[in-house]
Structures are given as C-alpha cells and as structure tokens.
Amino acid sequence: MTKRALITGVTGQDGMYLARLLLSKGYTVFGLVRGQNNPKIQALHDWAPEVRVITGDLQDQSSLLRALGQAQPDEVYNLGAISFVAYSWENAHLTSQVTGMGVLNLLEAIRLHAGTDIGKVRFYQASSSEMFGRVQEVPQRETTLLWPRSPYGVAKAFGHHMTINYRESYGMHASSGILFNHESPLRGPEFVTRKISSAVARIALGLQDQLVLGNLDAQRDWGFAGDYVDAMWRMVQQDTADDYVVSTNETHSVREYLEIAFEHVGITDWQRHVTQDARFLRPAEVDLLMGDATKARTTLGWEPTVGFADLVRMMVTADLSEHGLVGAR
Ligand code: NAP
Ligand code: F7E
C-alpha cells in the first residue's frame, strides 16, 4: 500500500527536500500551503510536481482538519513555522501563534481526525537547537535543559513539550526532532549562510562589493538539509516515537564560514568586503551550539554525509551558477 504523507511548511527549505525524499520512496505527498495566491507554489511545482497542494494555515484549526480529511495521511510532518529568529523579536505574538500554538492546533486536529484509532497517524515535530539558547552543557543532547533566548526559541519549546505531552497523554506516535542548523542552496536569503554565499558569489562576479553582517563570533553546528530530512523520516518509521538530536557534532563560527566561502572564489583578503552593523545584532544571542547526535546515530542509523567545508562550497557554487534562480539548484 502506498503511504500518504502531509507536510506543513512544504514550500520551505526542508519541506522541499522532504517532499522529494518521500516521493522517491513511493509516498503520495500532500503539502499544506498558506495564502490565497502563494508565489512559492510555482517553485514547489517546478521542484516536485507530484506534490498535491492543499491550502491551509497553522493558525486555522478548521483548515487543518479539512487538510487531514482530504489527505488521509499515515504520516504528518509539521515543518510549518515562522522560522527566522531575528524576526521573532519584532513579531513575538505572531511567532508564538504560528510556531508555538500552531503545533497544538495540528496535534489537536490529528487527535480529532483519528478518533479512537490514535495510532493511525504518525506525527513529526520540527523542534530546534534554538531551544537550548543559553546552553547549559556542551555538547547539547536530548536531556539538556532548555533555556531559549528568543521568542522563536520559546515558541519551539512550547511545541516540543506539547508533542511529548500528546505522546504521553494519548499514546500518539509523536516524535520531535531537535535539529541543529541545516542549510542548502534552498536556504532562505535572510539566514546567515545563504546571505554570505549569495553575497560572495555576487562579489566574485563583480556585482557587489560589500557584505554587512552582525555577530561574526557566533558558533553553530551546521549540516546539510538533505541529510536532516532523512533523519525526520527515520524517526517516524520507528516502532516507538521519541525525541532525537540531529547534528554534525562540530561547531564553527560565522567567521570560519566567511573564510571558506571567500576562499572558494579565490579571495583571501575577505575582510575588506565585510563590515559589521549593530542592526544585525540580536537582543539576546545564542553564542554556541554543538549537538551530540549519538542517539540518532545508534537508534536511527543516521549519519550526516556533508561536512562543513563542503556545505559552504556547495552553497557558494550554487549561487555562482544560478544567481538565486530555482532551476539550477
Ligand atoms: P522555512 O524555509 O522558513 O519554511 C517555513 C515554512 O513554514 C514555509 O513553507 C512557510 O510558508 C511555512 N509557514 C509559515 N507560516 C505558516 C502558517 N501560518 N501556516 C502554515 N505554514 C506556514 O524553514 P525551514 O528551514 O525549512 O525549517 C523547517 C522547520 O524546521 C521549521 O519549523 C523550522 O522552525 C524548523 N527548524 C529549522 C532548522 C534549520 O536550520 N533550517 C533547524 C531547526 C528547526 P511560506 O512559504 O508561505 O512562507
Ligand atoms: O543566524 C549570526 C546570528 O539567522 C546564525 C533557523 O533555521 O537555525 C536558524 O536560526 C548566526 C546567529 O540562524 C548575521 O546572530 C551574524 O548567531 O542564520 P541564522 P539561527 O538564528 O541560528 C535554528 C536552529 C532554527 O531553528 C531557526 O529556524 O549568525 N549572524 N550576522 C547573522 N545572522 C543573520 N541572519 N544575518 C546576519 O547578518
């Protein structure tokens, strides 16, 4: 029997990679898309034409119930969120509604949809290393105390605990992946990796001279999005639902990312192209993230396949060749 999956956030970076992964495994894939004329539908269609689009919004529970009725999914992947941390301070209430309450809306819709057969729909929640915030240990693992530092992190912590609560209260097969930063040529241009790869490509092509950034000393555990959606799928296939850290177990600074990106286009004196501006600093920074994915490696048999330097080069190469156009990604 062909499995059926519903992905929220299907127009985002991870949604696009996950849709392709599930299609390659023979799934029938439904994607929840918000808005009445969302321009990203075309990019999704170009990327994965077989995805069946259903309109709906994480803030609108009746739309979620309708989507579940239409898709009749065996698996639901909740990737929809307001995901840009900097934006979450300026729009804290909205972020809480979508990224936090949206999880509850969807869990409750699944519970109502499934009725007495709660096991018929498996659920994946896109939790985040941002929940560790002011980290209480290094590296961070599933048991590390959460100390979120942004409205986004707080909202994700709510969704994370609500997912665990639905598992424990109702026996729902609900898993939470605590994913550390993962990137790709599909990454939104507002995130630092893509902001840099895009600017470096433009500087190399003589289209731009300066790149303005915030904190260059922040350290992140950066992996490749294509690897991370595979971990999501593996979690959902387990007999028992659980929570897993997904990371590379390495940490690198924004400065290191810059060095490799510029080096890739033959620029060694990159400092003359980079300036810092306080407008890109955050009210509360997450200084250092580094995950311990031992549980995912041992239980799920999951391994990252793309290292940090190769990831940086992949993103710069993609921006060089296609200049932000979807076709060459
Ligand atoms: P992304 O590119 O920002 O995609 C977010 C998706 O959520 C988009 O499809 C967006 O739709 C959708 N969305 C926004 N508001 C919505 C609403 N009200 N109702 C329904 N959908 C809505 O994020 P991503 O990088 O793919 O990340 C996927 C998920 O993993 C997110 O939940 C993110 O918070 C989480 N996460 C990401 C990382 C990472 O490093 N990438 C790490 C840990 C956790 P539009 O296209 O219409 O805007
Ligand atoms: O920032 C620093 C910034 O916006 C990374 C999301 O996917 O991963 C992502 O959140 C670091 C921060 O990602 C600029 O201060 C310096 O320390 O690329 P980012 P993020 O905040 O780590 C987590 C795991 C998620 O869950 C989120 O959804 O880079 N930084 N200068 C800058 N960041 C940005 N965006 N722009 C700058 O100019």
Coordinates of C-alpha atoms and ligand atoms in Angstrom, one line a residue:
M1 CA 0.0 0.0 0.0
T2 CA 1.3 3.4 -0.9
K3 CA 1.9 5.6 2.2
R4 CA 0.4 9.0 2.3
A5 CA 2.1 12.0 4.0
L6 CA 1.0 15.5 4.8
I7 CA 3.8 18.1 5.1
T8 CA 3.2 21.6 6.6
G9 CA 5.8 24.1 5.5
V10 CA 6.2 22.3 2.2
T11 CA 7.3 25.5 0.4
G12 CA 10.2 26.0 2.9
Q13 CA 13.7 24.6 2.6
D14 CA 13.1 21.4 4.5
G15 CA 9.6 20.9 3.1
M16 CA 11.1 20.8 -0.5
Y17 CA 13.8 18.3 0.4
L18 CA 11.4 16.1 2.4
A19 CA 8.8 16.1 -0.4
R20 CA 11.4 14.8 -2.8
L21 CA 12.6 12.2 -0.4
L22 CA 9.1 10.9 0.3
L23 CA 8.2 10.9 -3.4
S24 CA 11.4 8.9 -4.1
K25 CA 10.1 6.3 -1.6
G26 CA 6.8 6.0 -3.4
Y27 CA 4.7 8.1 -1.0
T28 CA 1.7 10.1 -2.1
V29 CA 2.6 13.6 -0.8
F30 CA 0.3 16.4 0.2
G31 CA 1.6 19.8 1.1
L32 CA -0.1 22.4 3.1
V33 CA 0.3 25.9 1.6
R34 CA -0.9 29.1 3.2
G35 CA -2.2 32.2 1.5
Q36 CA -4.6 32.7 -1.4
N37 CA -2.0 33.0 -4.1
N38 CA 1.3 31.9 -2.6
P39 CA 4.1 32.7 -5.1
K40 CA 6.1 29.8 -3.7
I41 CA 3.6 27.3 -5.2
Q42 CA 5.3 27.7 -8.6
A43 CA 8.8 26.9 -7.1
L44 CA 7.3 23.9 -5.4
H45 CA 5.7 22.7 -8.6
D46 CA 9.0 23.1 -10.5
W47 CA 10.9 21.2 -7.8
A48 CA 8.4 18.4 -7.1
P49 CA 5.4 18.5 -9.5
E50 CA 3.8 15.4 -7.9
V51 CA 3.1 17.1 -4.6
R52 CA -0.6 17.7 -4.1
V53 CA -1.2 21.2 -2.7
I54 CA -3.9 21.8 0.0
T55 CA -4.5 25.3 1.2
G56 CA -4.5 25.9 5.0
D57 CA -2.8 27.7 7.8
L58 CA -1.4 26.5 11.1
Q59 CA -3.4 29.3 12.8
D60 CA -6.7 28.0 11.4
Q61 CA -7.6 24.7 13.0
S62 CA -10.6 24.0 10.8
S63 CA -8.3 24.3 7.7
L64 CA -6.0 21.6 9.3
L65 CA -9.0 19.3 9.9
R66 CA -10.0 19.7 6.3
A67 CA -6.5 19.0 5.1
L68 CA -6.3 15.8 7.2
G69 CA -9.7 14.7 5.8
Q70 CA -8.5 15.4 2.3
A71 CA -5.0 13.8 2.6
Q72 CA -5.9 10.9 4.9
P73 CA -2.2 10.8 5.8
D74 CA -0.4 7.9 7.5
E75 CA 2.3 10.5 8.5
V76 CA 2.2 14.2 9.2
Y77 CA 5.4 16.3 9.2
N78 CA 5.0 19.6 10.9
L79 CA 7.6 21.8 9.3
G80 CA 5.5 25.0 9.1
A81 CA 6.7 27.9 11.2
I82 CA 7.9 31.4 11.3
S83 CA 11.5 30.3 11.5
F84 CA 13.6 33.4 11.3
V85 CA 14.9 34.1 14.8
A86 CA 15.7 37.8 14.3
Y87 CA 12.1 38.4 13.1
S88 CA 10.7 36.7 16.1
W89 CA 11.5 39.6 18.4
E90 CA 9.7 42.1 16.2
N91 CA 6.7 39.8 15.8
A92 CA 6.7 37.8 19.1
H93 CA 3.0 37.3 19.3
L94 CA 2.6 36.1 15.7
T95 CA 5.6 33.8 16.1
S96 CA 4.1 32.3 19.2
Q97 CA 0.8 31.8 17.4
V98 CA 2.3 30.1 14.4
T99 CA 5.4 28.4 15.7
G100 CA 4.0 27.5 19.1
M101 CA 0.2 27.4 19.1
G102 CA 0.3 26.0 15.5
V103 CA 1.7 22.8 16.9
L104 CA -1.1 22.4 19.3
N105 CA -3.6 23.2 16.6
L106 CA -2.2 20.4 14.5
L107 CA -1.9 17.9 17.3
E108 CA -5.4 18.5 18.4
A109 CA -6.7 18.3 14.8
I110 CA -4.9 14.9 14.4
R111 CA -6.5 13.7 17.6
L112 CA -10.0 14.7 16.5
H113 CA -9.4 13.3 13.0
A114 CA -8.0 10.0 14.2
G115 CA -10.8 9.4 16.8
T116 CA -10.4 6.1 18.6
D117 CA -7.6 5.0 16.3
I118 CA -5.0 7.4 17.6
G119 CA -2.2 5.3 16.1
K120 CA -3.3 5.7 12.6
V121 CA -1.5 9.0 12.1
R122 CA 2.2 9.3 13.0
F123 CA 3.4 12.9 13.7
Y124 CA 6.8 14.6 13.4
Q125 CA 7.5 18.0 15.0
A126 CA 10.3 20.2 13.8
S127 CA 11.9 21.2 17.1
S128 CA 15.1 23.2 17.2
S129 CA 18.5 23.6 18.8
E130 CA 17.4 27.2 19.3
M131 CA 15.6 25.9 22.4
F132 CA 18.9 25.3 24.1
G133 CA 19.7 29.0 23.9
R134 CA 22.0 29.9 26.8
V135 CA 23.4 26.4 26.7
Q136 CA 23.6 24.5 29.9
E137 CA 26.1 21.9 28.7
V138 CA 28.3 21.3 25.6
P139 CA 27.6 19.4 23.5
Q140 CA 23.8 19.5 23.8
R141 CA 21.8 16.3 23.9
E142 CA 18.1 15.3 24.3
T143 CA 18.4 15.6 28.1
T144 CA 20.0 19.1 28.2
L145 CA 17.9 21.7 30.0
L146 CA 16.1 24.1 27.6
W147 CA 16.9 27.8 28.0
P148 CA 15.5 29.6 25.0
R149 CA 16.8 33.1 24.2
S150 CA 14.3 34.3 21.6
P151 CA 10.6 34.3 21.1
Y152 CA 11.1 31.8 18.4
G153 CA 13.0 29.5 20.8
V154 CA 10.3 29.9 23.4
A155 CA 7.6 29.0 20.9
K156 CA 9.6 25.9 19.8
A157 CA 10.0 24.8 23.4
F158 CA 6.2 25.0 23.7
G159 CA 5.7 22.9 20.6
H160 CA 8.3 20.4 21.7
H161 CA 6.7 19.9 25.1
M162 CA 3.2 19.7 23.6
T163 CA 4.4 17.0 21.3
I164 CA 5.8 15.0 24.2
N165 CA 2.5 15.6 26.1
Y166 CA 0.3 14.3 23.3
R167 CA 2.6 11.2 23.1
E168 CA 2.3 10.6 26.9
S169 CA -1.4 11.6 27.3
Y170 CA -3.0 10.0 24.3
G171 CA -0.4 7.5 23.1
M172 CA 0.1 9.4 19.9
H173 CA 3.0 8.3 17.8
A174 CA 4.5 11.8 18.0
S175 CA 8.3 12.3 17.6
S176 CA 10.3 15.5 18.0
G177 CA 13.5 16.1 16.1
I178 CA 15.8 18.6 17.8
L179 CA 17.5 19.7 14.7
F180 CA 20.6 21.9 14.7
N181 CA 21.1 24.4 11.9
H182 CA 20.9 22.9 8.5
E183 CA 21.4 24.6 5.2
S184 CA 21.4 24.2 1.4
P185 CA 21.1 26.1 -1.8
L186 CA 17.4 26.3 -1.0
R187 CA 18.0 28.2 2.3
G188 CA 16.1 31.5 2.6
P189 CA 18.3 34.5 1.8
E190 CA 17.7 36.0 5.3
F191 CA 19.7 33.3 7.1
V192 CA 23.4 34.0 7.5
T193 CA 24.8 31.1 5.4
R194 CA 22.8 32.0 2.3
K195 CA 23.3 35.7 2.9
I196 CA 27.0 35.0 2.8
S197 CA 27.0 32.5 -0.1
S198 CA 24.9 34.8 -2.2
A199 CA 27.0 37.9 -1.5
V200 CA 30.3 36.1 -2.1
A201 CA 29.0 34.9 -5.5
R202 CA 28.0 38.4 -6.4
I203 CA 31.3 39.9 -5.2
A204 CA 33.2 37.3 -7.2
L205 CA 31.1 38.2 -10.2
G206 CA 31.7 41.9 -9.7
L207 CA 28.1 42.7 -8.9
Q208 CA 28.5 43.8 -5.3
D209 CA 31.4 44.9 -3.1
Q210 CA 30.3 45.0 0.5
L211 CA 28.6 42.5 2.8
V212 CA 27.1 43.8 6.0
L213 CA 26.7 41.3 8.9
G214 CA 26.2 41.2 12.6
N215 CA 28.0 38.9 15.1
L216 CA 30.8 37.0 13.4
D217 CA 31.8 35.1 16.5
A218 CA 28.5 33.1 16.9
Q219 CA 29.1 29.4 16.6
R220 CA 26.7 26.9 15.0
D221 CA 26.6 23.2 14.3
W222 CA 25.8 23.4 10.6
G223 CA 24.7 20.4 8.5
F224 CA 23.1 19.8 5.1
A225 CA 19.3 19.9 4.9
G226 CA 19.1 16.9 2.6
D227 CA 20.7 14.8 5.3
Y228 CA 18.4 16.2 8.0
V229 CA 15.1 15.4 6.3
D230 CA 16.3 11.8 6.1
A231 CA 16.6 11.8 9.9
M232 CA 13.0 13.1 10.2
W233 CA 11.7 10.2 8.1
R234 CA 13.7 7.6 10.0
M235 CA 12.2 8.9 13.3
V236 CA 8.7 8.4 12.0
Q237 CA 9.5 4.8 10.9
Q238 CA 10.5 3.7 14.5
D239 CA 8.1 1.4 16.4
T240 CA 8.1 3.8 19.3
A241 CA 8.0 7.6 19.0
D242 CA 10.8 9.5 20.7
D243 CA 12.9 12.7 20.6
Y244 CA 16.3 12.9 18.9
V245 CA 19.0 15.5 18.5
V246 CA 20.2 15.7 14.9
S247 CA 23.5 17.4 14.4
T248 CA 27.0 17.0 13.0
N249 CA 28.7 17.2 16.4
E250 CA 31.0 20.0 15.2
T251 CA 30.8 23.8 15.7
H252 CA 32.1 26.6 13.5
S253 CA 31.9 30.4 13.7
V254 CA 30.3 32.7 11.1
R255 CA 33.9 34.0 10.6
E256 CA 35.0 30.4 9.6
Y257 CA 32.1 30.2 7.2
L258 CA 33.2 33.5 5.6
E259 CA 36.8 32.4 5.2
I260 CA 35.9 29.2 3.4
A261 CA 33.2 30.9 1.2
F262 CA 35.6 33.6 0.0
E263 CA 38.5 31.2 -0.4
H264 CA 36.3 29.2 -2.7
V265 CA 36.1 32.1 -5.1
G266 CA 39.8 32.9 -4.7
I267 CA 39.5 35.9 -2.4
T268 CA 41.9 35.7 0.6
D269 CA 41.7 39.3 1.9
W270 CA 37.9 38.9 2.5
Q271 CA 37.9 41.4 5.4
R272 CA 37.9 44.3 3.0
H273 CA 34.5 43.2 1.7
V274 CA 32.8 42.6 5.1
T275 CA 31.5 45.2 7.6
Q276 CA 29.6 44.8 10.8
D277 CA 26.5 46.7 11.7
A278 CA 24.6 46.7 15.0
R279 CA 21.3 46.4 13.3
F280 CA 22.1 42.7 12.7
L281 CA 22.9 42.0 16.3
R282 CA 20.2 40.3 18.4
P283 CA 18.7 41.4 21.7
A284 CA 19.9 38.1 23.2
E285 CA 22.4 35.9 21.2
V286 CA 22.8 32.2 21.2
D287 CA 26.6 32.1 21.3
L288 CA 27.5 28.5 20.8
L289 CA 25.6 25.4 19.6
M290 CA 27.1 22.0 19.2
G291 CA 24.9 18.8 19.2
D292 CA 25.5 15.3 20.3
A293 CA 23.6 13.1 17.8
T294 CA 24.7 9.8 19.3
K295 CA 21.1 8.7 19.9
A296 CA 20.1 9.4 16.3
R297 CA 23.3 7.6 15.0
T298 CA 22.8 4.5 17.1
T299 CA 19.0 4.1 17.1
L300 CA 18.1 5.5 13.6
G301 CA 21.4 4.5 11.9
W302 CA 21.6 8.1 10.7
E303 CA 24.8 9.8 9.6
P304 CA 25.5 13.2 8.1
T305 CA 27.1 12.9 4.6
V306 CA 28.2 16.5 4.0
G307 CA 30.9 18.2 6.1
F308 CA 31.1 21.9 7.0
A309 CA 33.6 23.0 4.3
D310 CA 31.8 21.0 1.6
L311 CA 28.5 22.6 2.6
V312 CA 29.9 26.1 2.3
R313 CA 31.3 25.3 -1.1
M314 CA 28.1 23.7 -2.2
M315 CA 26.1 26.9 -1.4
V316 CA 28.6 29.3 -3.0
T317 CA 28.9 27.1 -6.1
A318 CA 25.0 27.0 -6.4
D319 CA 24.8 30.8 -6.0
L320 CA 27.6 31.3 -8.5
S321 CA 25.9 29.2 -11.1
E322 CA 22.4 30.2 -10.8
H323 CA 22.2 33.5 -9.1
G324 CA 19.2 32.7 -7.0
L325 CA 17.2 31.1 -9.7
V326 CA 15.5 27.8 -8.7
G327 CA 16.3 25.9 -11.9
A328 CA 19.9 25.1 -11.2
R329 CA 19.5 24.1 -7.6
Ligands
NAP1 P1 11.5 27.8 6.2 O1 12.3 27.7 5.0 O2 11.4 29.2 6.9 O3 10.0 27.3 5.9 C1 8.9 27.6 6.8 C2 7.7 27.1 6.2 O4 6.6 27.4 7.1 C3 7.3 27.8 4.9 O5 6.8 26.8 4.0 C4 6.2 28.8 5.3 O6 5.3 29.1 4.2 C5 5.5 27.9 6.4 N1 4.6 28.7 7.2 C6 4.9 29.9 7.8 N2 3.8 30.4 8.4 C7 2.8 29.4 8.3 C8 1.5 29.3 8.7 N3 0.9 30.3 9.4 N4 0.8 28.2 8.4 C9 1.4 27.3 7.6 N5 2.6 27.3 7.2 C10 3.4 28.4 7.5 O7 12.0 26.8 7.3 P2 13.0 25.5 7.2 O8 14.4 25.9 7.3 O9 12.5 24.7 6.0 O10 12.6 24.7 8.5 C11 11.5 23.8 8.6 C12 11.1 23.7 10.1 O11 12.2 23.2 10.8 C13 10.6 25.0 10.7 O12 9.6 24.7 11.6 C14 11.9 25.5 11.4 O13 11.5 26.3 12.5 C15 12.4 24.2 11.9 N6 13.9 24.2 12.1 C16 14.7 24.6 11.1 C17 16.1 24.5 11.2 C18 17.0 24.9 10.2 O14 18.2 25.1 10.5 N7 16.6 25.0 8.9 C19 16.6 23.9 12.4 C20 15.7 23.5 13.4 C21 14.4 23.6 13.2 P3 5.6 30.3 3.2 O15 6.5 29.6 2.1 O16 4.2 30.6 2.7 O17 6.3 31.4 3.9
F7E2 O1 21.9 33.0 12.3 C1 24.6 35.3 13.2 C2 23.4 35.3 14.1 O2 19.8 33.6 11.2 C3 23.0 32.3 12.7 C4 16.9 28.9 11.9 O3 16.8 28.0 10.9 O4 18.7 27.8 13.0 C5 18.4 29.0 12.4 O5 18.4 30.0 13.3 C6 24.0 33.1 13.4 C7 23.4 33.9 14.6 O6 20.2 31.2 12.0 C8 24.1 37.8 10.7 O7 23.4 36.3 15.1 C9 25.7 37.3 12.1 O8 24.2 33.8 15.7 O9 21.4 32.0 10.0 P1 20.8 32.5 11.3 P2 19.8 30.9 13.5 O10 19.4 32.1 14.2 O11 20.8 30.1 14.2 C10 17.9 27.4 14.1 C11 18.4 26.0 14.5 C12 16.5 27.4 13.8 O12 15.7 26.6 14.3 C13 16.0 28.6 13.0 O13 14.7 28.4 12.5 O14 24.6 34.1 12.6 N1 24.7 36.4 12.2 N2 25.4 38.2 11.1 C14 23.7 36.7 11.4 N3 22.5 36.1 11.1 C15 21.7 36.6 10.1 N4 20.6 36.0 9.8 N5 22.1 37.7 9.4 C16 23.3 38.4 9.6 O15 23.6 39.4 9.0

